[in-house]
Coordinates of C-alpha atoms and ligand atoms in Angstrom, one line a residue:
M295 CA -91.3 -16.8 23.2
C296 CA -92.9 -14.5 25.8
G297 CA -91.9 -13.7 29.3
I298 CA -93.7 -14.8 32.5
V299 CA -93.6 -13.8 36.1
G300 CA -95.5 -15.1 39.2
A301 CA -95.5 -14.1 42.8
V302 CA -96.9 -15.1 46.2
A303 CA -96.3 -12.7 49.1
Q304 CA -97.8 -11.0 52.1
R305 CA -97.6 -7.7 50.3
N306 CA -99.2 -6.3 47.2
I307 CA -97.2 -7.9 44.3
A308 CA -98.7 -5.9 41.3
S309 CA -95.7 -3.7 41.0
I310 CA -93.3 -6.7 41.0
L311 CA -95.4 -8.4 38.3
V312 CA -95.4 -5.3 36.1
E313 CA -91.7 -4.4 36.7
G314 CA -90.8 -8.0 35.9
L315 CA -92.5 -7.6 32.5
R316 CA -90.6 -4.5 31.7
R317 CA -87.4 -6.4 32.1
L318 CA -88.7 -9.3 30.1
E319 CA -89.9 -7.3 27.1
Y320 CA -86.8 -8.5 25.2
R321 CA -88.7 -11.8 24.9
G322 CA -91.6 -10.2 23.0
Y323 CA -93.8 -7.2 23.2
D324 CA -96.9 -7.9 21.1
S325 CA -99.2 -7.6 24.2
C326 CA -98.9 -7.9 28.0
G327 CA -101.2 -8.7 31.0
V328 CA -101.4 -9.3 34.7
A329 CA -103.8 -11.3 36.9
V330 CA -104.1 -11.2 40.6
L331 CA -106.1 -13.1 43.2
A332 CA -108.0 -10.7 45.5
D333 CA -110.8 -11.5 47.9
G334 CA -111.4 -14.9 46.3
A335 CA -111.7 -13.6 42.8
L336 CA -109.4 -13.3 39.8
R337 CA -108.9 -9.8 38.4
R338 CA -107.0 -9.1 35.2
A339 CA -105.6 -6.2 33.1
R340 CA -104.4 -6.7 29.5
S341 CA -102.9 -4.4 26.9
V342 CA -101.9 -4.6 23.3
A343 CA -99.7 -1.5 23.9
R344 CA -96.5 -1.7 25.8
V345 CA -95.9 -2.4 29.5
A346 CA -96.2 1.4 30.4
D347 CA -99.9 1.2 29.3
L348 CA -100.5 -1.9 31.4
D349 CA -98.9 -0.2 34.4
A350 CA -101.3 2.7 34.0
Q351 CA -104.3 0.4 33.9
V352 CA -103.1 -1.5 37.0
R353 CA -102.7 1.7 38.9
E354 CA -106.0 3.2 37.8
S355 CA -108.0 0.1 38.6
D356 CA -106.1 -0.6 41.9
L357 CA -105.3 -4.1 40.8
D358 CA -103.8 -5.2 44.1
G359 CA -103.2 -8.7 45.3
V360 CA -100.8 -11.0 47.2
T361 CA -100.9 -13.8 44.6
G362 CA -100.5 -13.2 40.9
I363 CA -99.0 -13.9 37.4
S364 CA -98.1 -11.7 34.5
H365 CA -97.0 -12.1 30.9
T366 CA -95.4 -10.3 27.9
R367 CA -96.3 -11.9 24.6
W368 CA -94.6 -12.7 21.3
A369 CA -97.6 -13.9 19.2
T370 CA -97.5 -17.4 17.8
H371 CA -101.1 -18.7 17.8
G372 CA -103.5 -15.8 17.2
A373 CA -103.1 -12.2 16.4
P374 CA -101.8 -9.7 19.0
V375 CA -105.2 -8.6 20.1
T376 CA -106.6 -8.3 23.7
D377 CA -108.5 -11.6 23.6
N378 CA -105.3 -13.5 22.9
A379 CA -103.3 -11.6 25.5
H380 CA -102.4 -13.6 28.6
P381 CA -103.3 -14.3 31.4
I382 CA -105.9 -16.6 29.9
F383 CA -108.8 -17.5 32.1
S384 CA -110.8 -20.7 32.3
R385 CA -114.3 -20.0 33.7
D386 CA -113.0 -17.2 35.9
T387 CA -111.5 -19.9 38.1
V388 CA -108.0 -20.6 36.7
A389 CA -105.6 -18.0 35.2
L390 CA -102.6 -19.1 33.3
V391 CA -99.6 -17.5 31.5
H392 CA -97.6 -19.5 29.0
N393 CA -94.3 -19.3 27.1
G394 CA -93.8 -21.8 24.2
I395 CA -95.9 -23.7 21.8
I396 CA -98.3 -26.6 22.5
E397 CA -98.1 -28.8 19.4
N398 CA -101.1 -31.0 20.2
Y399 CA -103.4 -28.1 21.0
E400 CA -105.9 -29.0 18.3
S401 CA -106.7 -32.5 19.5
L402 CA -106.8 -31.2 23.1
R403 CA -109.2 -28.4 22.1
E404 CA -111.5 -30.9 20.5
M405 CA -111.4 -33.1 23.6
L406 CA -112.2 -30.1 25.8
R407 CA -115.0 -28.8 23.6
G408 CA -116.5 -32.3 24.0
K409 CA -116.5 -31.6 27.7
G410 CA -118.3 -28.3 27.2
Y411 CA -115.4 -25.8 27.3
E412 CA -115.8 -22.7 25.2
F413 CA -112.8 -21.0 23.7
A414 CA -112.5 -17.2 23.8
S415 CA -109.1 -16.9 22.1
Q416 CA -107.1 -18.3 19.2
T417 CA -104.2 -19.3 21.5
D418 CA -102.8 -22.7 22.1
T419 CA -102.5 -21.6 25.7
E420 CA -106.2 -21.7 26.3
V421 CA -106.3 -25.5 26.0
V422 CA -103.8 -25.7 28.9
T423 CA -105.9 -23.5 31.0
H424 CA -109.1 -25.4 30.4
L425 CA -107.3 -28.7 30.8
I426 CA -106.0 -27.8 34.2
H427 CA -109.5 -26.6 35.1
S428 CA -111.0 -29.9 34.0
L429 CA -108.5 -31.8 36.1
Y430 CA -108.7 -29.7 39.3
R431 CA -110.0 -31.6 42.3
G432 CA -109.0 -29.2 45.1
D433 CA -105.2 -29.3 44.5
L434 CA -103.7 -27.1 41.8
Y435 CA -100.3 -28.7 42.0
A436 CA -101.8 -32.2 41.3
A437 CA -103.9 -30.8 38.5
V438 CA -100.9 -29.3 36.7
R439 CA -98.9 -32.4 37.2
E440 CA -101.7 -34.4 35.5
A441 CA -102.1 -31.8 32.8
V442 CA -98.5 -31.6 31.6
K443 CA -98.5 -35.3 31.0
Q444 CA -100.9 -34.6 28.1
L445 CA -98.9 -31.7 26.6
H446 CA -96.6 -32.0 23.6
G447 CA -94.3 -29.2 22.7
A448 CA -92.4 -26.6 24.6
Y449 CA -93.8 -24.7 27.5
A450 CA -93.1 -22.7 30.7
I451 CA -96.4 -21.9 32.5
A452 CA -97.5 -20.2 35.7
V453 CA -101.0 -20.8 37.0
I454 CA -103.2 -19.6 39.8
H455 CA -106.6 -20.8 41.0
K456 CA -109.3 -18.6 42.7
D457 CA -109.8 -21.1 45.5
Q458 CA -106.1 -21.4 46.4
P459 CA -104.8 -18.1 47.7
H460 CA -101.0 -18.0 48.2
T461 CA -100.3 -20.6 45.6
V462 CA -98.7 -20.3 42.2
V463 CA -97.9 -23.4 40.3
G464 CA -95.3 -23.5 37.5
A465 CA -94.0 -26.1 35.0
R466 CA -91.4 -26.1 32.3
A467 CA -90.3 -28.3 29.4
G468 CA -88.2 -26.7 26.7
S469 CA -88.8 -23.1 27.8
P470 CA -86.9 -21.6 30.7
L471 CA -88.4 -21.0 34.2
V472 CA -86.6 -20.0 37.4
V473 CA -87.9 -19.9 41.0
G474 CA -86.9 -16.9 43.1
L475 CA -86.8 -17.6 46.8
G476 CA -87.6 -14.8 49.2
E477 CA -88.3 -14.5 53.0
G478 CA -92.0 -15.5 53.4
E479 CA -92.5 -14.8 49.7
N480 CA -91.6 -16.7 46.5
F481 CA -91.5 -15.9 42.8
L482 CA -91.4 -17.5 39.3
A483 CA -90.0 -15.9 36.2
S484 CA -88.6 -16.7 32.7
D485 CA -85.3 -15.1 33.7
A486 CA -83.7 -14.2 37.0
L487 CA -83.3 -10.6 35.7
A488 CA -87.1 -10.1 36.1
L489 CA -86.8 -10.6 39.9
A490 CA -83.7 -8.5 40.5
G491 CA -84.3 -6.5 43.6
S492 CA -86.8 -9.0 45.0
T493 CA -84.3 -11.9 45.6
E494 CA -80.9 -13.1 44.7
R495 CA -81.6 -16.8 45.4
F496 CA -82.8 -18.9 42.5
I497 CA -83.6 -22.4 41.5
F498 CA -83.2 -23.1 37.8
L499 CA -86.0 -25.6 37.1
E500 CA -85.0 -28.7 35.1
E501 CA -86.8 -30.2 32.1
G502 CA -90.2 -31.6 33.1
D503 CA -90.2 -30.0 36.5
V504 CA -93.5 -28.9 38.1
C505 CA -93.3 -26.6 41.1
E506 CA -95.7 -25.2 43.7
L507 CA -94.9 -21.9 45.4
S508 CA -96.5 -21.0 48.7
L509 CA -95.6 -18.3 51.2
N510 CA -93.1 -20.4 53.1
G511 CA -91.7 -22.8 50.6
V512 CA -91.4 -24.4 47.2
R513 CA -92.2 -28.0 46.3
I514 CA -90.8 -29.5 43.1
A515 CA -91.7 -32.7 41.3
D516 CA -89.5 -34.0 38.5
R517 CA -90.6 -35.3 35.1
D518 CA -91.5 -38.7 36.7
G519 CA -93.6 -37.1 39.4
N520 CA -91.1 -37.7 42.2
D521 CA -90.2 -35.1 44.8
A522 CA -87.0 -33.3 43.7
V523 CA -84.5 -31.2 45.4
R524 CA -82.8 -28.6 43.2
E525 CA -79.6 -26.6 43.9
V526 CA -80.2 -23.0 45.1
R527 CA -77.9 -20.6 43.3
T528 CA -77.1 -17.0 44.1
V529 CA -77.4 -14.7 41.1
V530 CA -76.9 -11.0 41.4
A531 CA -78.8 -9.8 38.4
Y532 CA -78.6 -6.1 37.7
G533 CA -82.1 -5.1 37.1
G534 CA -81.8 -1.3 37.3
A535 CA -82.8 0.8 34.3
V536 CA -80.0 1.0 31.8
E537 CA -79.6 4.7 31.0
L538 CA -79.7 5.9 27.4
G539 CA -77.3 8.7 28.1
P540 CA -76.8 11.0 25.1
Y541 CA -78.1 8.4 22.6
R542 CA -81.5 8.3 20.9
H543 CA -81.9 4.5 21.0
F544 CA -80.3 1.6 22.8
M545 CA -79.1 0.3 19.4
Q546 CA -77.1 3.4 18.8
K547 CA -75.7 3.3 22.4
E548 CA -74.8 -0.4 21.9
I549 CA -73.0 0.4 18.6
F550 CA -70.9 3.0 20.4
E551 CA -70.2 0.7 23.3
Q552 CA -68.4 -1.7 21.1
P553 CA -64.8 -0.5 21.8
R554 CA -65.5 -1.1 25.5
A555 CA -67.3 -4.4 25.1
I556 CA -64.5 -5.7 22.9
A557 CA -61.8 -4.6 25.3
D558 CA -63.6 -6.4 28.1
T559 CA -63.9 -9.6 26.1
I560 CA -60.3 -9.8 25.0
P561 CA -58.5 -12.1 27.5
Q562 CA -56.0 -10.3 29.6
A563 CA -53.5 -13.1 29.4
E564 CA -50.2 -12.5 27.6
A565 CA -50.6 -15.8 25.7
F566 CA -53.7 -17.7 24.8
D567 CA -54.2 -21.2 26.0
A568 CA -57.1 -23.7 26.2
T569 CA -58.0 -22.9 29.8
L570 CA -59.6 -19.7 28.5
F571 CA -62.4 -22.0 27.4
G572 CA -62.7 -24.0 30.6
E573 CA -60.9 -26.4 32.9
K574 CA -61.4 -29.4 30.6
A575 CA -60.6 -27.6 27.4
A576 CA -57.0 -28.7 26.9
E577 CA -58.0 -32.3 27.0
A578 CA -61.1 -31.7 24.8
F579 CA -59.2 -29.6 22.2
A580 CA -56.4 -32.2 22.0
G581 CA -58.8 -34.9 20.7
I582 CA -60.8 -32.9 18.1
D583 CA -60.4 -33.1 14.3
S584 CA -63.0 -30.5 13.2
L585 CA -65.6 -28.0 14.4
L586 CA -69.4 -28.0 14.0
I587 CA -70.8 -24.5 14.7
L588 CA -74.5 -24.1 15.4
A589 CA -76.3 -20.8 15.9
C590 CA -79.2 -18.6 14.7
G591 CA -79.6 -15.1 13.3
T592 CA -76.7 -12.7 13.8
S593 CA -74.9 -15.3 15.9
Y594 CA -74.9 -17.6 12.9
Y595 CA -73.1 -14.9 10.9
S596 CA -70.4 -14.7 13.5
G597 CA -70.0 -18.5 13.1
L598 CA -69.7 -18.1 9.3
T599 CA -67.0 -15.5 9.7
A600 CA -65.2 -17.7 12.2
K601 CA -65.1 -20.6 9.6
Y602 CA -62.6 -18.5 7.6
W603 CA -60.4 -17.9 10.6
L604 CA -60.5 -21.4 11.9
E605 CA -59.6 -22.9 8.5
S606 CA -56.9 -20.4 7.7
I607 CA -55.3 -19.8 11.2
A608 CA -55.9 -23.2 12.8
K609 CA -56.3 -25.3 9.7
I610 CA -59.2 -27.2 11.2
P611 CA -62.1 -28.2 9.1
T612 CA -65.2 -26.2 10.2
Q613 CA -68.8 -26.6 9.4
V614 CA -71.4 -23.9 10.2
E615 CA -75.0 -24.7 10.3
I616 CA -78.3 -22.9 11.1
A617 CA -79.5 -24.5 14.3
S618 CA -83.1 -25.0 13.2
E619 CA -81.9 -26.9 10.1
Y620 CA -79.4 -29.1 11.8
R621 CA -81.7 -30.2 14.6
Y622 CA -84.2 -31.8 12.1
R623 CA -82.0 -33.3 9.4
D624 CA -80.1 -36.5 9.2
S625 CA -76.5 -35.7 9.7
V626 CA -73.4 -37.9 10.0
P627 CA -72.1 -37.4 13.6
N628 CA -68.4 -37.2 14.1
P629 CA -67.6 -37.7 17.8
K630 CA -64.2 -36.0 17.2
A631 CA -65.9 -32.7 16.2
L632 CA -66.1 -30.0 18.7
V633 CA -69.7 -28.6 18.7
V634 CA -69.7 -24.8 19.2
V635 CA -73.0 -23.1 20.0
I636 CA -72.9 -19.3 19.7
S637 CA -75.7 -17.2 21.3
Q638 CA -76.1 -13.8 22.8
S639 CA -78.8 -14.9 25.2
G640 CA -78.0 -18.6 25.7
E641 CA -81.7 -19.3 25.6
T642 CA -82.5 -19.5 21.9
A643 CA -84.8 -22.5 21.5
D644 CA -83.4 -23.7 18.2
T645 CA -79.8 -23.4 19.3
L646 CA -80.5 -25.2 22.5
A647 CA -82.3 -28.0 20.8
A648 CA -79.6 -28.3 18.2
L649 CA -77.0 -28.6 21.0
K650 CA -79.1 -31.4 22.7
H651 CA -79.5 -33.1 19.4
A652 CA -75.7 -33.1 18.8
Q653 CA -75.2 -34.5 22.3
S654 CA -77.8 -37.2 21.7
L655 CA -75.9 -38.1 18.5
G656 CA -72.7 -38.8 20.6
H657 CA -70.9 -35.5 20.3
R658 CA -69.0 -35.4 23.5
H659 CA -67.2 -32.1 23.4
T660 CA -69.3 -28.9 23.4
L661 CA -68.4 -25.3 23.8
S662 CA -70.7 -22.3 24.2
I663 CA -69.8 -18.8 23.3
C664 CA -72.4 -16.8 25.1
N665 CA -73.1 -13.4 26.7
V666 CA -75.1 -14.7 29.7
G667 CA -73.2 -16.9 32.2
T668 CA -76.3 -18.2 33.9
S669 CA -78.0 -19.3 30.7
A670 CA -79.2 -22.8 29.8
M671 CA -76.7 -23.1 27.0
V672 CA -73.7 -22.4 29.3
R673 CA -75.1 -24.9 31.8
L674 CA -75.4 -27.5 29.1
T675 CA -72.0 -27.3 27.5
E676 CA -68.8 -28.9 28.7
L677 CA -66.8 -25.7 27.9
A678 CA -67.7 -22.0 27.8
F679 CA -66.3 -18.7 26.8
L680 CA -68.2 -15.7 28.0
T681 CA -68.4 -12.5 25.9
H682 CA -68.6 -9.3 28.0
A683 CA -70.8 -7.2 25.8
G684 CA -73.0 -6.3 28.8
R685 CA -76.7 -6.2 28.6
E686 CA -77.9 -5.8 25.0
I687 CA -81.3 -4.3 24.8
G688 CA -81.8 -3.4 21.1
V689 CA -83.4 -6.3 19.3
A690 CA -80.9 -5.9 16.5
S691 CA -77.7 -7.4 17.8
T692 CA -74.6 -5.3 17.5
K693 CA -72.1 -5.4 20.4
A694 CA -73.0 -9.1 21.0
F695 CA -71.9 -9.9 17.4
T696 CA -68.5 -8.1 17.5
T697 CA -67.7 -9.6 20.9
Q698 CA -68.6 -13.1 19.6
L699 CA -66.2 -12.4 16.7
V700 CA -63.4 -11.6 19.2
A701 CA -64.2 -14.8 21.1
L702 CA -64.0 -16.9 17.9
F703 CA -60.8 -15.3 16.8
V704 CA -59.3 -16.2 20.2
L705 CA -60.5 -19.7 19.6
A706 CA -58.9 -19.9 16.2
V707 CA -55.6 -18.6 17.5
T708 CA -55.7 -21.0 20.5
L709 CA -56.4 -24.0 18.3
G710 CA -53.9 -22.8 15.7
K711 CA -51.3 -22.7 18.4
M712 CA -52.2 -26.2 19.8
R713 CA -52.1 -27.6 16.3
G714 CA -48.7 -26.1 15.5
H715 CA -49.8 -23.6 13.0
V716 CA -49.3 -20.4 15.1
D717 CA -45.8 -19.7 16.5
A718 CA -45.0 -17.4 19.4
A719 CA -44.3 -14.4 17.2
Q720 CA -47.5 -14.8 15.2
E721 CA -49.5 -15.2 18.5
A722 CA -47.9 -12.0 19.9
G723 CA -48.9 -10.3 16.6
Y724 CA -52.5 -11.4 16.9
I725 CA -52.7 -10.4 20.5
K726 CA -51.3 -7.0 19.6
Q727 CA -53.8 -6.5 16.9
L728 CA -56.7 -7.5 19.2
R729 CA -55.6 -5.0 21.8
H730 CA -55.5 -2.2 19.2
L731 CA -59.1 -3.0 18.0
P732 CA -60.9 -0.7 20.5
A733 CA -58.9 2.3 19.2
A734 CA -59.4 1.2 15.6
L735 CA -63.2 0.9 16.2
N736 CA -63.3 4.4 17.6
S737 CA -61.9 5.7 14.3
V738 CA -64.7 3.8 12.4
L739 CA -67.4 5.2 14.7
A740 CA -66.2 8.7 13.8
L741 CA -67.5 8.0 10.3
E742 CA -71.1 8.4 11.6
P743 CA -71.8 11.9 10.0
Q744 CA -70.9 10.6 6.5
I745 CA -73.1 7.5 7.0
I746 CA -76.0 9.7 8.2
A747 CA -75.7 11.5 4.8
W748 CA -76.1 8.2 3.0
S749 CA -79.0 7.0 5.2
E750 CA -81.2 9.8 3.9
E751 CA -81.0 8.4 0.4
F752 CA -81.4 4.8 1.7
S753 CA -84.6 5.7 3.6
R754 CA -86.4 6.3 0.3
K755 CA -85.5 2.9 -1.1
E756 CA -87.4 -0.4 -0.9
N757 CA -84.6 -2.8 -1.9
A758 CA -80.9 -3.0 -1.4
L759 CA -78.1 -5.5 -2.3
F760 CA -75.1 -6.1 -0.1
L761 CA -71.9 -7.5 -1.6
G762 CA -68.8 -8.9 0.1
R763 CA -66.2 -11.6 -0.7
G764 CA -64.3 -14.1 1.5
L765 CA -64.1 -13.2 5.1
H766 CA -66.4 -10.2 4.4
Y767 CA -69.2 -12.1 2.8
P768 CA -70.7 -12.9 6.2
I769 CA -70.4 -9.2 7.0
A770 CA -72.4 -8.4 4.0
L771 CA -75.0 -10.9 5.2
E772 CA -75.1 -9.2 8.6
G773 CA -75.4 -5.7 7.0
A774 CA -78.4 -6.9 5.0
L775 CA -80.0 -8.5 8.1
K776 CA -79.5 -5.3 10.1
L777 CA -81.1 -3.1 7.4
K778 CA -84.1 -5.4 6.9
E779 CA -84.9 -6.0 10.5
I780 CA -85.0 -2.4 11.7
S781 CA -85.8 -0.3 8.6
Y782 CA -88.0 -2.9 6.9
I783 CA -86.2 -2.4 3.6
H784 CA -85.8 -5.6 1.7
A785 CA -82.1 -6.4 1.6
E786 CA -80.2 -9.3 0.4
A787 CA -76.5 -10.2 0.5
Y788 CA -74.4 -12.0 -2.1
P789 CA -70.8 -13.1 -2.4
A790 CA -69.8 -10.5 -5.0
G791 CA -68.6 -13.3 -7.4
E792 CA -72.1 -14.7 -7.5
L793 CA -73.6 -11.5 -8.7
K794 CA -73.5 -12.6 -12.4
H795 CA -75.4 -15.8 -11.6
G796 CA -78.7 -14.0 -10.8
P797 CA -78.9 -10.9 -8.7
L798 CA -77.4 -8.7 -11.4
A799 CA -80.8 -8.9 -13.1
L800 CA -82.1 -6.8 -10.2
V801 CA -79.6 -4.0 -10.7
T802 CA -81.1 -0.7 -12.0
E803 CA -80.6 2.9 -11.0
A804 CA -83.1 2.4 -8.2
M805 CA -81.0 -0.4 -6.6
P806 CA -78.4 0.7 -4.0
V807 CA -75.6 -1.8 -3.9
V808 CA -73.6 -1.7 -0.6
T809 CA -70.1 -3.1 -1.0
V810 CA -67.7 -4.1 1.7
A811 CA -64.2 -3.5 0.2
P812 CA -61.3 -4.3 2.4
N813 CA -57.8 -4.1 1.0
D814 CA -57.3 -7.8 0.9
A815 CA -56.3 -10.5 -1.6
L816 CA -59.7 -10.4 -3.3
L817 CA -59.7 -6.7 -3.9
E818 CA -59.0 -6.8 -7.6
K819 CA -61.8 -9.4 -8.1
L820 CA -64.1 -7.2 -6.1
K821 CA -63.3 -4.2 -8.3
S822 CA -64.4 -6.2 -11.3
N823 CA -67.7 -6.9 -9.6
I824 CA -68.1 -3.2 -8.9
Q825 CA -67.6 -2.4 -12.6
E826 CA -70.3 -5.0 -13.5
V827 CA -72.7 -3.1 -11.3
R828 CA -71.7 0.3 -12.6
A829 CA -72.0 -0.9 -16.2
R830 CA -75.7 -1.6 -15.5
G831 CA -76.4 1.8 -14.0
G832 CA -76.5 0.5 -10.4
Q833 CA -75.7 2.9 -7.5
L834 CA -72.7 1.6 -5.5
Y835 CA -72.1 2.6 -1.9
V836 CA -68.7 1.3 -1.0
F837 CA -67.0 1.1 2.4
A838 CA -63.4 0.9 1.1
D839 CA -60.2 0.5 3.0
A840 CA -57.4 3.1 2.6
D841 CA -55.2 2.3 -0.4
T842 CA -57.9 0.4 -2.4
R843 CA -57.9 3.3 -4.9
I844 CA -61.7 3.0 -5.1
V845 CA -62.8 6.7 -5.4
N846 CA -66.0 8.7 -5.7
D847 CA -67.2 8.7 -9.3
E848 CA -70.4 8.6 -11.2
G849 CA -72.6 5.9 -9.7
I850 CA -70.1 5.1 -7.0
H851 CA -70.1 6.7 -3.6
V852 CA -67.2 5.9 -1.2
I853 CA -66.7 6.1 2.5
R854 CA -63.1 5.5 3.3
M855 CA -62.3 3.2 6.2
P856 CA -59.4 4.4 8.4
E857 CA -57.1 1.4 8.1
H858 CA -56.9 -2.1 6.8
Y859 CA -57.0 -4.5 9.6
G860 CA -55.9 -7.8 8.2
L861 CA -57.8 -10.9 9.5
L862 CA -59.7 -8.9 12.1
S863 CA -61.1 -6.5 9.4
P864 CA -64.6 -8.0 9.6
I865 CA -65.0 -6.6 13.1
L866 CA -64.3 -3.1 11.8
H867 CA -66.3 -3.4 8.5
V868 CA -69.5 -4.5 10.2
V869 CA -69.7 -1.2 12.2
P870 CA -70.5 1.2 9.4
L871 CA -73.2 -1.3 8.2
Q872 CA -74.8 -1.2 11.7
L873 CA -74.7 2.6 11.6
L874 CA -76.2 2.7 8.1
A875 CA -79.1 0.4 9.1
Y876 CA -79.6 2.4 12.3
H877 CA -79.7 5.8 10.7
T878 CA -81.9 4.6 7.8
A879 CA -84.4 3.2 10.3
C880 CA -84.3 6.5 12.2
A881 CA -85.0 8.4 8.9
R882 CA -88.0 6.1 8.2
G883 CA -89.3 6.6 11.8
T884 CA -89.4 2.9 12.8
D885 CA -89.3 1.6 16.3
V886 CA -85.6 0.9 16.2
D887 CA -85.1 -0.9 19.5
K888 CA -88.3 -3.0 19.2
P889 CA -88.9 -3.6 15.5
R890 CA -92.2 -5.1 14.4
N891 CA -92.9 -8.8 14.8
L892 CA -89.4 -9.5 16.3
A893 CA -88.0 -10.2 19.7
K894 CA -84.7 -10.1 21.4
S895 CA -84.7 -13.7 22.6
V896 CA -86.4 -16.4 20.6
T897 CA -87.4 -19.1 23.0
V898 CA -89.8 -20.9 20.7
E899 CA -88.8 -22.8 17.6
Ligands
G6P1066 C1 -83.2 -13.1 17.6 C2 -82.6 -11.7 17.8 C3 -81.3 -11.7 17.0 C4 -80.3 -12.8 17.4 C5 -81.0 -14.2 17.3 C6 -80.2 -15.3 17.9 O1 -83.6 -13.3 16.3 O2 -83.5 -10.7 17.3 O3 -80.6 -10.4 17.2 O4 -79.2 -12.8 16.6 O5 -82.3 -14.1 17.9 O6 -80.2 -15.0 19.3 P1 -79.0 -15.5 20.3 O7 -79.4 -15.0 21.6 O8 -79.0 -17.0 20.2 O9 -77.7 -15.0 19.8

């Protein structure tokens, strides 16, 4: 993954490079570094702590310069130690930062060793740095264009050379890179957000582009080496610090922002129609016979939940697949299937690649459900529905998930209506329920003190099981994911009916079993599953709707959910699971917003 920034200016750019990293930490935070060109020499600072530490180093050592690059790392090749932190140097002459993975780095390394290059890191990045050094004949732009022809894999790079002041060269294939255009100064970054405050004019580089930034201009060559002209777009990216307010962590703040985020995402229209998904949606939706949903992580679970809605409300066959699996398997393309990609960031490498794979197989109609309007995913799909969660900072996704669910519910109702399965009265009922969701969520958030009491016990456990059925099985999956990613407690989720086929063997007094118990058609079945756990001495922690008649008893702890919410119930039931994970992680003292080994946006496969 990683985030990169580059700048050429007539002023000291160190603070722009460091501040850019702060805003790109969502892409990884294993280490960070900055290199500047000053008086004909490359200078560098690197840290395996967070950007604040790098900032202190930069200030203490007066690392000033008018040309420079910086990087925040999510480790792929090589441990997160200083030697592997970018910028990576080649013979104190070339400095380079890289986001992505070079798949043929081993053969390139052997070739470069043969030419006398020594390797000081375990990174795949170092081969690119030496390769550019080996190809340099007085023109960095030309050397990079030659070098990228030899690279296989995904990359976005920014490079400087000690003999070329006021020049930064960038290249991208598979990983994002934007050029920021200033007045007498120019910039590069993984994301426009990194450059907020420096410019609002951006060029989104295309696959295979190489660019050269100088003080007064930008040159771009396309993948065939021809000069290219790219559209300049205005993006007002809000880069200001997001305030924590009364909250301890961004994750907690984002959980509590859900009523607002959901209200902002629900369309204001009195009736839903295809235009909510784009100008061409009516025509596209009319010709489809099924849906293929592709996503990763939490977004995948929103897709799994949507399958229940789409098949029950719109009666349209729906397949949901993990993007990294779909992209590499032989599948049977159905040109009449609408491909739906779901992503908070719109930059997740596997989801992007799965989308491109589907397009290459002849899928014509594509829709993204995404929280970032300027993302690669939104640009690549025919149709789009934007969620309005606002910036999500905590690595563990919360408000992005519930707003995705809202978007997918709107999709199910819209398709149901077009296909003759939702009449005007039903539609009005669904819209009414959606509009009441923010208030219903506030009542669920008020359960926080009871959940804190449970989290104390959970924090002493090393394993947990999550159970759900039907529409709430994906919610159990999401609850288990939340707990494991931020508290590091091993957690697994099962459809409750599957318990007897294996996981019941794990149930002892030491095993908490979290159960999502809505008052729906499967309630009686679920109650039987609860008894199966009790009979084996397991400790049940049940989030039960009113009127389920599930009550506190020996081995069974109950938190009562305020109301049953019909088909929209998953949106309410996930919230206590988010809070349980959050408070358990707090009790264990983990780094909630930046859990170990993870990143917010996964831009490598
Ligand atoms: C990472 C994040 C998750 C997220 C997943 C998919 O793993 O930590 O929170 O669900 O990526 O990201 P996307 O931006 O595509 O929704």
